[in-house]
């Protein structure tokens, strides 16, 4: 079965890589996310859910507030 | 954000004496071992100063490369140069030599090779600035242990800059680094053309633009081509530790344990050198007093200068110890987890999780705590934290609380304990309420939702921790020490001048004290002379500037139940709270050696008001306690607030809001209790 759907990062199951499609946040938060590699085009994975949650991007673990994770739209491909 | 090329039209920096030497800028992501490398390269000669016009710190040092001395500038740890934050803007200006910064001859980008893709993003940005670059591929030892292979030749080709594998921790690869650095320091090094993937950006700051994504694509592509394997071992260990340390319940328990250990160590260990400093300063004072003829000069040197220097030095142990411990915690990777687990709780008052550690250490002393607020990135969050830190119960309040406990609950240790707990709680509740209030009014702003790298756990470096402790100590002595010393001398002058002549003194003394003092002097023993001096003390102080001011402000503090004698104590403790105890001892003619015993307590208990009521009744003692819990009575703290915020404005605001809060709370306490108990 081919998986292809979008959801927000907070809803992404743990351990499932997904590609960031778009982020809808304030400019300031966008910039803070971007330098950490949380921006459109990167592959991201939830390492540990909750609030705050831990995500992995570019080989690093990032502590992330769930409110921001909900603003990040990701696409799970195959 | 405009294109980079337009920036070159800005005025060029004035050449300074040091610009004749090559200048090396050190830049890198946080947690890459950049500081360790800086310490390795520059040794103990480094100095900390602020970037011009900011409160942002920059460390400067120097090294010898190819027989030539080179200045080294450590830039803040950054993930990118997108100029969204002050650090990013300053680092970018410093790399380009704009806005008064000297232009660096070359930049060394420190890269953690176990996190290559992430680090290459910054490498790409620095390359785009056109500065000659050398990439220091750090953590060779870790990579080797993990079987991770990074091919420096491929990296050199892809980045278009020399790459040297090093381990800042072991010192491996440093000679090769200096060797490869040398050609870049001539000032005429040709910069290789920019990698094609990074061209055509022409902008460094437009958020969400395609170029940033292109830079990440480039970084991931280069990283995957240049490296083989991945740091699985440390990643697994980190994930396992995080399952516990970031767990909503277990993580909080671990946090409470670490913080308790930090606080107990800070509180108990610092006391040993603090006592030693106080003893040494007292001994020095005695020795000098014995050699100088009694009089103004002796009093100035002993009480003003030596006492003032002691008042500065006594803060050093806590400052050095706190930064030593914090450096270990940060280096190990735990500090980021502490911020992570506290983020939601602290978010309720609008502060980030990172504000917790300064708030905890403020319970030992507000000064090192203020200095440690630099970890808080958001300026408003940092200012709010700085403003509220002095409300927390520091150790200087304890002698005052102990005195009040002895007054109110002598022989009732349980009630005394409850009083102490109440005073601590009052500080915490006041700090949280004020933080909540400031975040909603004065420094309005949503709290920044957490985005924080959780670095791989590793063994912390003792050497870096020691250097960090020394560095903070030097910064404190240099920047705040001189102000504190001046203030101490000022306070000494206020409580000494104007002086009464012997005849005036005798005339002004109460009859009973005059007779007693005369009798004591007639005995001629040293002990009796000290007793006579103690009896003269209250009259001397009453007629000095401090006493006159105390009398003048009596109406201001009368609603709190204080009379002019307590007001002198309150005034003198404006510079340091614990002074209250020694000042009250002078005011009530208690000899120096009696303060430790029950002498002061007994003297305070027997004091009466003009109408015959006891001076220190329950309502007054409680009001004094509340006032000292909340008032800003520590000039060293004010000097450090000024330094950390860059202006006296915040120090002044801190003073006025805390004093107003203390006055109001003490007013309510006194008026309520005196009516209830009447």
XYZ file of C-alpha atoms in Angstrom:
756
model
C 0.000 0.000 0.000
C 1.379 3.352 -0.946
C 1.194 5.928 1.810
C 0.854 9.513 0.754
C -0.908 11.974 2.965
C -0.239 15.168 4.873
C -0.704 15.927 8.557
C 0.838 18.280 11.074
C 4.091 17.345 12.771
C 2.425 16.952 16.177
C 0.222 14.213 14.709
C 3.046 12.349 12.975
C 3.598 8.884 14.486
C 6.970 8.334 16.183
C 9.740 6.996 13.985
C 8.012 7.757 10.681
C 10.070 10.094 8.451
C 8.126 12.796 6.660
C 8.919 15.767 4.464
C 8.093 19.286 5.566
C 5.623 20.874 3.131
C 4.874 24.241 4.692
C 4.983 26.098 7.970
C 2.401 28.584 9.127
C 3.915 30.583 11.987
C 4.972 34.092 12.936
C 8.043 35.417 11.095
C 10.149 35.256 14.225
C 9.267 31.619 14.847
C 9.767 30.793 11.161
C 13.313 32.123 11.365
C 14.051 30.194 14.563
C 12.704 27.009 12.984
C 14.530 27.581 9.738
C 18.049 27.824 11.162
C 17.425 24.556 12.973
C 16.557 22.927 9.677
C 12.819 22.906 10.247
C 11.771 24.374 6.928
C 10.143 23.268 3.706
C 11.959 20.445 1.973
C 13.666 18.861 5.011
C 12.951 15.353 6.205
C 11.820 15.169 9.806
C 10.932 12.397 12.229
C 9.301 12.399 15.659
C 11.681 10.828 18.197
C 9.397 11.276 21.192
C 5.894 12.715 21.293
C 4.365 14.953 23.941
C 4.616 18.626 24.725
C 7.353 19.598 24.292
C 8.236 16.826 21.861
C 11.564 15.683 20.419
C 12.010 15.628 16.650
C 14.985 14.603 14.545
C 16.078 16.690 11.614
C 19.482 16.808 9.877
C 20.767 14.195 12.323
C 20.052 16.227 15.455
C 17.437 16.016 18.149
C 15.397 19.170 18.601
C 13.105 19.911 21.537
C 9.984 21.478 20.042
C 6.855 22.974 21.587
C 3.744 21.133 20.396
C 2.162 24.471 19.465
C 4.910 24.954 16.866
C 4.766 21.328 15.732
C 1.071 21.839 14.947
C 2.034 24.705 12.626
C 4.317 22.428 10.585
C 2.601 20.550 7.749
C 4.390 17.366 6.723
C 3.845 14.822 3.959
C 4.395 11.156 4.559
C 5.574 9.548 1.355
C 6.833 6.082 0.720
C 16.984 42.019 4.115
C 18.992 43.552 1.309
C 21.537 41.841 -0.866
C 24.965 41.419 0.693
C 26.737 43.604 -1.839
C 24.911 46.743 -0.724
C 26.491 46.426 2.704
C 29.928 47.239 1.338
C 28.906 50.859 0.853
C 28.785 51.315 4.630
C 31.692 53.215 6.195
C 34.773 51.083 6.676
C 35.895 50.560 10.260
C 38.604 52.730 11.732
C 41.857 50.797 11.837
C 42.975 50.206 15.389
C 46.384 49.370 16.831
C 45.595 45.666 16.786
C 44.393 45.522 13.192
C 47.972 45.411 11.983
C 47.979 41.843 13.298
C 45.970 39.261 11.394
C 42.550 38.684 12.967
C 40.974 35.267 13.012
C 37.234 34.855 13.631
C 36.076 31.602 15.197
C 32.512 30.629 14.341
C 30.443 27.485 14.618
C 27.189 25.931 15.764
C 26.570 25.618 19.501
C 27.828 22.302 20.959
C 30.567 21.859 18.346
C 33.456 22.286 20.772
C 34.179 25.791 19.499
C 34.931 27.081 22.994
C 37.190 24.103 23.667
C 39.096 24.890 20.465
C 39.294 28.576 21.367
C 40.688 27.689 24.800
C 43.152 25.256 23.213
C 44.374 27.817 20.713
C 44.608 30.834 22.996
C 45.297 29.280 26.399
C 44.805 31.508 29.427
C 45.412 34.787 27.681
C 41.826 35.271 26.564
C 39.868 38.358 27.606
C 36.136 38.878 27.628
C 34.673 42.171 26.462
C 31.409 43.277 24.920
C 30.862 43.676 21.218
C 30.805 47.429 20.624
C 27.459 48.930 21.544
C 25.912 45.696 22.810
C 25.767 43.592 25.963
C 26.781 40.622 23.843
C 30.114 39.213 24.940
C 33.039 38.414 22.754
C 36.144 36.583 23.840
C 39.443 37.723 22.376
C 42.708 35.876 22.550
C 45.766 35.323 20.467
C 47.863 32.496 19.090
C 51.153 32.064 17.245
C 50.972 30.687 13.690
C 54.116 30.486 11.585
C 56.050 32.682 14.010
C 53.422 35.404 13.803
C 51.009 36.527 16.513
C 47.393 36.339 15.423
C 44.383 37.762 17.266
C 41.511 35.341 17.681
C 37.897 36.460 18.124
C 35.333 33.964 19.380
C 31.909 34.662 17.865
C 28.662 33.474 19.507
C 27.597 29.888 18.765
C 25.087 30.042 15.889
C 23.183 27.751 13.554
C 22.959 30.293 10.772
C 23.514 33.931 9.869
C 19.925 34.739 8.933
C 20.137 37.890 11.065
C 16.910 37.201 12.909
C 18.620 37.557 16.292
C 21.102 39.998 17.784
C 23.780 37.277 17.902
C 23.318 36.523 14.217
C 23.441 40.191 13.261
C 26.555 40.859 15.339
C 28.306 37.729 14.051
C 27.513 38.713 10.471
C 28.759 42.283 11.011
C 31.886 40.971 12.714
C 32.638 38.593 9.831
C 32.159 41.337 7.261
C 33.988 43.964 9.308
C 30.967 46.269 9.343
C 29.512 48.656 11.955
C 32.790 49.322 13.737
C 34.020 45.745 13.796
C 37.556 45.156 12.527
C 37.457 42.999 9.412
C 38.802 39.519 10.093
C 41.605 38.234 7.883
C 40.076 34.770 7.850
C 37.360 32.743 9.536
C 37.640 29.278 11.054
C 34.301 27.490 10.991
C 34.206 24.794 13.654
C 32.194 21.819 12.470
C 31.019 18.819 14.474
C 31.731 16.011 12.025
C 29.246 13.736 13.771
C 26.543 16.233 12.706
C 27.990 17.206 9.372
C 24.862 18.114 7.381
C 23.560 20.504 10.041
C 26.937 22.205 10.442
C 27.539 22.603 6.716
C 24.576 24.979 6.482
C 26.548 27.584 8.432
C 29.697 26.758 6.439
C 27.738 27.554 3.279
C 26.557 30.875 4.681
C 30.035 31.920 5.771
C 31.363 30.963 2.337
C 28.719 33.185 0.768
C 30.089 36.168 2.718
C 33.337 35.911 0.754
C 35.659 35.703 3.786
C 38.651 33.318 3.467
C 37.484 30.215 5.320
C 39.117 27.225 6.952
C 36.910 24.400 8.173
C 37.992 22.740 11.430
C 36.396 19.318 11.364
C 36.089 18.720 15.086
C 35.239 15.606 17.137
C 37.656 13.325 15.259
C 38.005 11.237 18.407
C 34.243 10.671 18.656
C 33.898 9.959 14.944
C 36.772 7.479 15.120
C 35.193 5.642 18.046
C 31.909 5.395 16.124
C 33.550 4.155 12.909
C 32.348 7.283 11.144
C 34.576 8.261 8.217
C 34.646 11.770 6.787
C 36.689 12.384 3.676
C 38.401 15.747 3.988
C 39.506 15.814 0.337
C 35.894 15.560 -0.852
C 34.853 18.247 1.610
C 37.641 20.576 0.486
C 36.555 20.184 -3.106
C 32.846 20.677 -2.411
C 33.248 23.598 -0.011
C 36.119 25.263 -1.863
C 38.145 25.813 1.309
C 40.812 23.947 3.298
C 39.469 21.365 5.762
C 41.423 19.946 8.727
C 40.231 17.105 10.942
C 40.901 17.893 14.599
C 39.916 16.948 18.092
C 39.799 20.049 20.243
C 39.382 17.805 23.265
C 42.613 15.802 22.744
C 44.529 18.420 20.784
C 44.904 16.064 17.827
C 45.242 17.827 14.466
C 45.957 21.283 15.911
C 49.485 21.583 14.404
C 47.996 20.728 10.999
C 45.278 23.333 11.578
C 47.842 26.064 12.266
C 49.845 25.000 9.237
C 46.855 25.195 6.901
C 45.818 28.457 8.490
C 49.074 30.241 7.722
C 48.509 30.889 4.002
C 45.106 32.453 4.832
C 46.608 34.965 7.244
C 48.670 36.888 4.705
C 45.631 38.978 3.897
C 45.858 38.253 0.181
C 44.563 34.690 0.121
C 42.509 34.017 -2.988
C 39.018 32.847 -2.128
C 37.858 29.948 -4.287
C 34.665 30.525 -6.270
C 31.467 29.715 -4.453
C 30.057 26.202 -4.980
C 27.505 26.349 -7.802
C 24.679 25.184 -5.550
C 25.203 28.199 -3.303
C 25.365 30.756 -6.090
C 22.555 33.004 -7.129
C 21.221 33.399 -3.615
C 22.432 36.909 -3.140
C 20.456 37.131 0.035
C 21.189 35.929 3.471
C 18.108 36.764 5.370
C 14.818 36.468 3.521
C 12.971 33.879 5.521
C 11.523 30.869 3.886
C 13.085 31.798 0.564
C 14.197 29.121 -1.814
C 17.861 29.881 -1.244
C 17.794 28.652 2.330
C 16.331 25.368 1.123
C 19.023 25.240 -1.594
C 21.687 25.708 1.080
C 20.233 22.849 3.145
C 20.066 20.678 0.015
C 23.733 21.469 -0.642
C 24.673 20.692 2.973
C 22.881 17.349 2.963
C 24.276 16.442 -0.436
C 27.878 17.280 0.503
C 27.552 15.529 3.861
C 26.263 12.346 2.283
C 29.033 12.352 -0.317
C 31.851 13.072 2.117
C 30.921 10.795 4.999
C 30.459 7.096 5.517
C 28.591 5.643 8.463
C 26.693 7.457 11.185
C 27.241 8.019 14.910
C 24.862 5.211 15.922
C 26.415 4.483 19.297
C 26.152 7.968 20.767
C 22.749 8.455 19.120
C 21.408 5.312 20.793
C 22.897 6.279 24.145
C 21.413 9.762 23.860
C 17.979 8.396 22.914
C 18.064 5.992 25.871
C 19.072 8.703 28.349
C 16.435 11.042 26.928
C 13.710 8.466 27.481
C 14.332 8.989 31.195
C 15.637 12.545 31.431
C 12.938 14.138 29.267
C 10.117 11.961 30.613
C 7.248 14.079 31.982
C 7.536 12.425 35.430
C 10.959 10.766 35.656
C 12.529 13.732 33.879
C 11.143 16.169 36.428
C 12.363 13.953 39.272
C 15.837 13.774 37.714
C 15.743 17.520 37.227
C 14.782 18.112 40.858
C 17.641 15.854 41.933
C 20.241 17.590 39.745
C 19.072 21.036 40.797
C 19.068 20.100 44.490
C 22.606 18.760 44.119
C 23.660 21.936 42.293
C 22.159 24.159 44.945
C 23.516 22.230 47.923
C 26.998 22.174 46.374
C 26.829 25.874 45.625
C 25.473 26.743 49.037
C 27.787 24.592 51.146
C 30.989 24.521 49.111
C 31.146 28.265 48.470
C 30.869 28.932 52.179
C 34.366 27.623 52.878
C 36.249 30.137 50.692
C 33.736 32.858 51.633
C 34.520 32.371 55.318
C 38.207 32.302 54.515
C 37.922 35.582 52.597
C 36.003 37.226 55.419
C 38.520 36.011 57.997
C 41.465 37.151 55.877
C 39.912 40.575 55.234
C 39.170 41.020 58.941
C 42.725 39.971 59.834
C 44.152 42.358 57.259
C 41.951 45.144 58.636
C 43.133 44.435 62.196
C 46.759 44.331 61.101
C 46.468 47.643 59.268
C 44.520 49.237 62.120
C 47.284 48.229 64.516
C 49.922 49.928 62.377
C 48.075 53.126 61.484
C 47.429 55.823 64.067
C 43.765 55.790 65.108
C 41.784 58.398 63.221
C 40.135 59.166 59.916
C 42.852 57.612 57.747
C 42.820 54.350 59.643
C 39.024 54.246 59.563
C 39.004 55.000 55.820
C 41.554 52.322 54.968
C 40.156 49.632 57.277
C 36.400 50.170 57.067
C 36.144 51.863 53.685
C 38.778 50.322 51.431
C 39.637 46.948 52.974
C 36.020 46.375 53.987
C 34.916 47.357 50.473
C 37.419 45.053 48.766
C 36.280 42.252 51.061
C 32.689 43.028 50.086
C 33.634 42.513 46.437
C 35.805 39.432 46.895
C 33.251 37.597 48.998
C 31.035 37.125 45.916
C 33.786 35.413 43.936
C 33.469 31.867 45.309
C 29.769 31.646 44.459
C 30.270 33.140 41.005
C 33.165 30.860 40.090
C 31.529 27.762 41.543
C 28.186 28.375 39.818
C 29.796 28.860 36.428
C 32.062 25.864 36.936
C 29.032 23.667 37.654
C 26.896 25.218 34.904
C 29.676 24.711 32.381
C 29.882 21.019 33.313
C 26.099 20.653 33.047
C 25.951 22.473 29.723
C 28.896 20.599 28.242
C 27.430 17.233 29.238
C 24.262 18.074 27.304
C 22.044 18.015 30.398
C 21.319 21.735 30.631
C 19.298 21.609 27.401
C 17.182 18.794 28.918
C 16.656 20.866 32.062
C 15.282 23.686 29.912
C 13.194 21.122 28.016
C 11.459 19.628 31.063
C 10.878 23.019 32.698
C 9.560 24.702 29.593
C 5.879 24.008 30.115
C 5.892 24.841 33.815
C 7.779 28.093 33.366
C 5.569 28.889 30.395
C 2.689 29.417 32.813
C 4.274 32.672 33.991
C 5.464 33.486 30.489
C 9.128 32.619 30.983
C 11.164 30.034 29.033
C 12.461 26.854 30.692
C 15.970 28.288 30.557
C 15.021 30.890 33.182
C 14.777 28.216 35.844
C 18.474 27.654 36.508
C 19.175 31.376 37.132
C 16.111 31.476 39.418
C 17.435 28.563 41.402
C 20.938 29.942 41.749
C 19.512 33.300 42.841
C 18.631 31.522 46.079
C 22.354 31.453 46.800
C 23.187 34.861 45.346
C 21.500 37.043 42.743
C 24.794 38.152 41.182
C 25.999 34.918 39.565
C 22.347 34.232 38.726
C 22.065 37.525 36.845
C 25.259 36.730 34.973
C 23.867 33.317 33.987
C 20.729 34.756 32.329
C 22.741 35.011 29.116
C 21.479 31.567 28.149
C 18.019 33.099 27.605
C 17.922 34.154 23.957
C 14.860 36.386 23.921
C 15.741 39.860 25.178
C 12.392 40.483 26.865
C 12.438 37.124 28.623
C 15.969 37.822 29.780
C 15.086 41.298 31.071
C 12.061 40.001 32.972
C 14.210 37.288 34.557
C 16.860 39.840 35.529
C 14.216 42.115 37.058
C 12.720 39.416 39.279
C 15.851 37.502 40.340
C 16.681 39.702 43.367
C 13.265 38.879 44.887
C 14.403 35.328 45.529
C 15.854 34.658 48.948
C 19.621 35.007 48.639
C 22.006 34.003 51.395
C 22.618 37.640 52.412
C 19.056 37.744 53.778
C 19.698 34.853 56.126
C 21.500 36.824 58.886
C 18.574 39.260 58.893
C 16.016 36.452 59.006
C 18.005 34.747 61.768
C 17.954 37.951 63.794
C 14.194 38.323 63.359
C 13.609 34.649 64.151
C 15.588 35.137 67.361
C 13.441 38.160 68.191
C 10.100 36.524 67.467
C 10.618 32.852 68.178
C 13.568 32.454 70.562
C 13.594 28.871 71.845
C 10.912 27.805 69.349
C 12.936 26.306 66.495
C 9.841 24.883 64.812
C 8.153 28.262 64.522
C 11.468 29.755 63.428
C 11.620 27.141 60.678
C 8.084 27.970 59.582
C 9.062 31.629 59.430
C 12.049 30.827 57.233
C 9.927 28.675 54.915
C 7.384 31.482 54.729
C 10.063 34.016 53.816
C 11.417 31.758 51.048
C 7.889 31.191 49.713
C 7.193 34.908 49.799
C 10.242 35.495 47.575
C 9.239 32.781 45.103
C 5.588 33.843 44.901
C 6.559 37.501 44.497
C 9.085 36.647 41.757
C 6.590 34.542 39.783
C 3.793 37.101 40.146
C 6.049 39.944 39.042
C 7.302 37.896 36.072
C 3.699 37.213 35.082
C 2.872 40.908 35.443
C 5.920 42.208 33.539
C 5.322 39.791 30.682
C 1.816 41.151 30.328
C 2.559 44.842 30.711
C 6.006 46.354 30.507
C 7.811 43.758 28.425
C 4.796 42.445 26.635
C 5.334 39.549 24.331
C 4.222 36.002 23.759
C 6.584 33.557 25.301
C 8.697 32.002 22.597
C 7.644 28.433 21.966
C 10.502 26.002 22.522
C 12.902 25.240 19.651
C 16.060 23.864 21.208
C 18.800 21.531 20.091
C 19.207 18.583 22.448
C 22.880 17.820 21.906
C 24.422 14.373 22.149
C 25.412 13.546 25.742
C 29.132 13.558 26.352
C 31.728 13.766 29.104
C 32.114 17.417 30.059
C 35.510 19.092 29.923
C 36.936 20.058 33.330
C 39.397 22.370 31.662
C 36.668 24.370 29.919
C 34.673 24.496 33.140
C 37.660 25.888 35.031
C 38.315 28.473 32.342
C 34.659 29.471 32.379
C 34.807 29.926 36.172
C 37.953 32.057 35.920
C 36.476 34.062 33.042
C 33.290 34.923 34.964
C 35.309 35.821 38.050
C 37.489 38.209 36.054
C 34.466 39.780 34.335
C 32.807 40.345 37.721
C 35.919 41.860 39.326
C 36.651 44.068 36.357
C 33.195 45.345 35.517
C 31.240 45.286 38.765
C 34.030 45.220 41.331
C 35.112 48.816 40.924
C 31.533 50.106 41.225
C 30.938 48.027 44.348
C 34.160 49.278 45.925
C 33.237 52.910 45.253
C 29.805 52.393 46.762
C 31.252 50.754 49.865
C 33.536 53.741 50.384
C 30.559 56.053 49.901
C 28.534 54.180 52.512
C 31.471 54.335 54.904
C 31.677 58.108 54.434
C 27.927 58.539 55.057
C 28.113 56.699 58.353
C 31.306 58.503 59.488
C 30.841 62.148 58.484
C 30.168 64.806 59.593
C 32.063 63.955 62.762
C 31.383 65.246 66.240
C 34.206 66.772 68.243
C 34.885 65.115 71.611
C 33.068 67.896 73.432
C 30.054 67.691 71.113
C 30.023 63.922 71.480
C 29.907 64.111 75.263
C 27.209 66.737 75.142
C 25.092 64.718 72.749
C 25.363 61.384 74.563
C 22.569 60.314 76.903
C 23.619 60.867 80.514
C 23.693 57.213 81.480
C 25.814 56.174 78.474
C 28.135 59.140 79.079
C 28.817 58.104 82.673
C 29.263 54.464 81.757
C 31.679 55.333 78.951
C 33.694 57.652 81.181
C 33.920 54.957 83.844
C 35.030 52.427 81.242
C 37.680 54.762 79.844
C 39.007 55.362 83.364
C 39.645 51.617 83.744
C 42.160 51.855 80.895
C 41.945 48.222 79.759
C 41.512 47.399 76.099
C 38.219 45.690 76.816
C 36.874 48.711 78.635
C 37.976 51.002 75.813
C 36.016 48.846 73.355
C 32.980 49.078 75.627
C 33.329 52.842 75.762
C 33.604 52.994 71.935
C 30.441 50.882 71.667
C 28.626 53.280 73.979
C 29.727 56.243 71.882
C 28.713 54.497 68.635
C 24.986 55.327 68.682
C 25.618 59.044 69.190
C 28.333 59.170 66.530
C 26.088 57.418 64.013
C 23.089 59.537 64.957
C 24.971 62.704 64.037
C 26.649 61.347 60.907
C 24.939 61.784 57.531
C 23.393 58.299 57.756
C 21.771 59.118 61.103
C 20.518 62.492 59.930
C 18.994 60.928 56.834
C 17.484 58.184 58.994
C 15.746 60.824 61.079
C 14.656 62.781 58.024
C 12.963 59.772 56.462
C 11.301 58.582 59.655
C 7.828 59.692 58.468
C 8.288 57.596 55.331
C 8.823 54.388 57.268
C 6.650 55.118 60.311
C 3.601 53.400 58.692
C 5.717 50.210 58.601
C 6.397 50.438 62.327
C 10.042 51.490 61.896
C 11.536 54.319 63.952
C 14.599 56.357 62.962
C 16.988 53.853 64.547
C 15.644 51.021 62.392
C 15.688 53.440 59.451
C 19.466 53.849 59.848
C 19.705 50.087 59.595
C 17.461 50.052 56.515
C 19.510 52.842 54.931
C 22.843 51.183 55.592
C 21.570 47.886 54.226
C 20.779 49.678 50.978
C 24.270 48.618 49.915
C 24.089 45.125 51.389
C 21.237 43.581 53.367
C 23.310 41.739 55.928
C 24.650 45.136 57.083
C 21.384 45.555 58.988
C 22.625 43.297 61.751
C 25.947 45.096 62.253
C 24.344 48.533 61.964
C 21.673 47.724 64.539
C 24.488 46.506 66.791
C 26.099 49.953 66.494
C 22.780 51.770 66.887
C 21.952 49.891 70.074
C 25.543 49.977 71.393
C 26.131 46.251 71.303
C 29.834 45.415 71.287
C 31.309 43.480 68.365
C 31.847 40.262 70.316
C 28.324 40.324 71.730
C 26.597 40.203 68.333
C 27.273 36.487 67.945
C 25.789 35.637 71.322
C 22.381 36.727 72.505
C 23.624 40.268 73.156
C 22.015 41.824 70.119
C 18.721 39.979 70.584
C 18.509 41.078 74.213
C 19.407 44.651 73.311
C 16.744 44.740 70.579
C 14.091 43.275 72.861
C 14.560 45.859 75.553
C 14.307 48.860 73.221
C 11.181 50.909 73.644
C 9.370 53.608 71.735
C 8.852 57.108 73.169
C 5.431 55.957 74.417
C 6.988 53.028 76.261
C 5.769 50.241 73.947
C 8.486 47.784 72.892
C 10.169 48.815 69.628
C 10.410 45.321 68.192
C 6.910 44.006 68.771
C 5.577 41.174 66.608
C 4.054 43.514 64.036
C 7.276 45.509 63.576
C 9.471 42.421 63.399
C 7.147 40.814 60.824
C 7.006 44.036 58.826
C 10.830 44.214 58.867
C 10.985 40.612 57.661
C 8.615 41.284 54.754
C 10.462 44.470 53.852
C 13.827 42.703 53.738
C 12.364 39.783 51.791
C 11.202 42.055 48.972
C 13.335 45.196 48.956
C 16.218 45.838 46.557
C 19.031 46.258 49.038
C 22.141 45.161 47.287
C 24.219 47.616 45.313
C 26.476 44.907 43.867
C 23.344 43.385 42.302
C 22.432 46.777 40.875
C 25.902 47.172 39.403
C 25.610 43.754 37.748
C 22.074 44.500 36.491
C 23.462 47.600 34.855
C 26.240 45.600 33.245
C 23.971 42.800 32.035
C 21.264 45.081 30.638
C 23.667 47.715 29.366
C 21.948 50.622 31.138
C 21.252 52.063 34.574
C 17.613 52.374 33.490
C 16.802 48.784 34.360
C 18.826 48.908 37.562
C 16.851 51.990 38.613
C 13.542 50.418 37.675
C 14.461 47.271 39.575
C 15.253 49.365 42.627
C 12.034 51.374 42.526
C 9.610 48.569 41.818
C 11.127 46.312 44.474
C 11.249 49.058 47.089
C 7.663 50.035 46.327
C 6.587 46.400 46.533
C 8.491 45.910 49.797
C 7.052 49.069 51.320
C 3.479 48.191 50.361
C 3.748 44.604 51.585
C 5.402 45.690 54.862
C 2.721 48.371 55.295
C -0.070 45.823 54.934
C 1.752 43.436 57.276
C 2.327 46.013 60.005
C -1.100 47.611 59.850
C -2.884 44.248 59.837
C -0.821 42.652 62.592
C -0.764 45.676 64.878
C -4.564 45.852 64.701
C -5.036 42.106 65.135
C -2.641 41.895 68.073
C -3.738 45.124 69.756
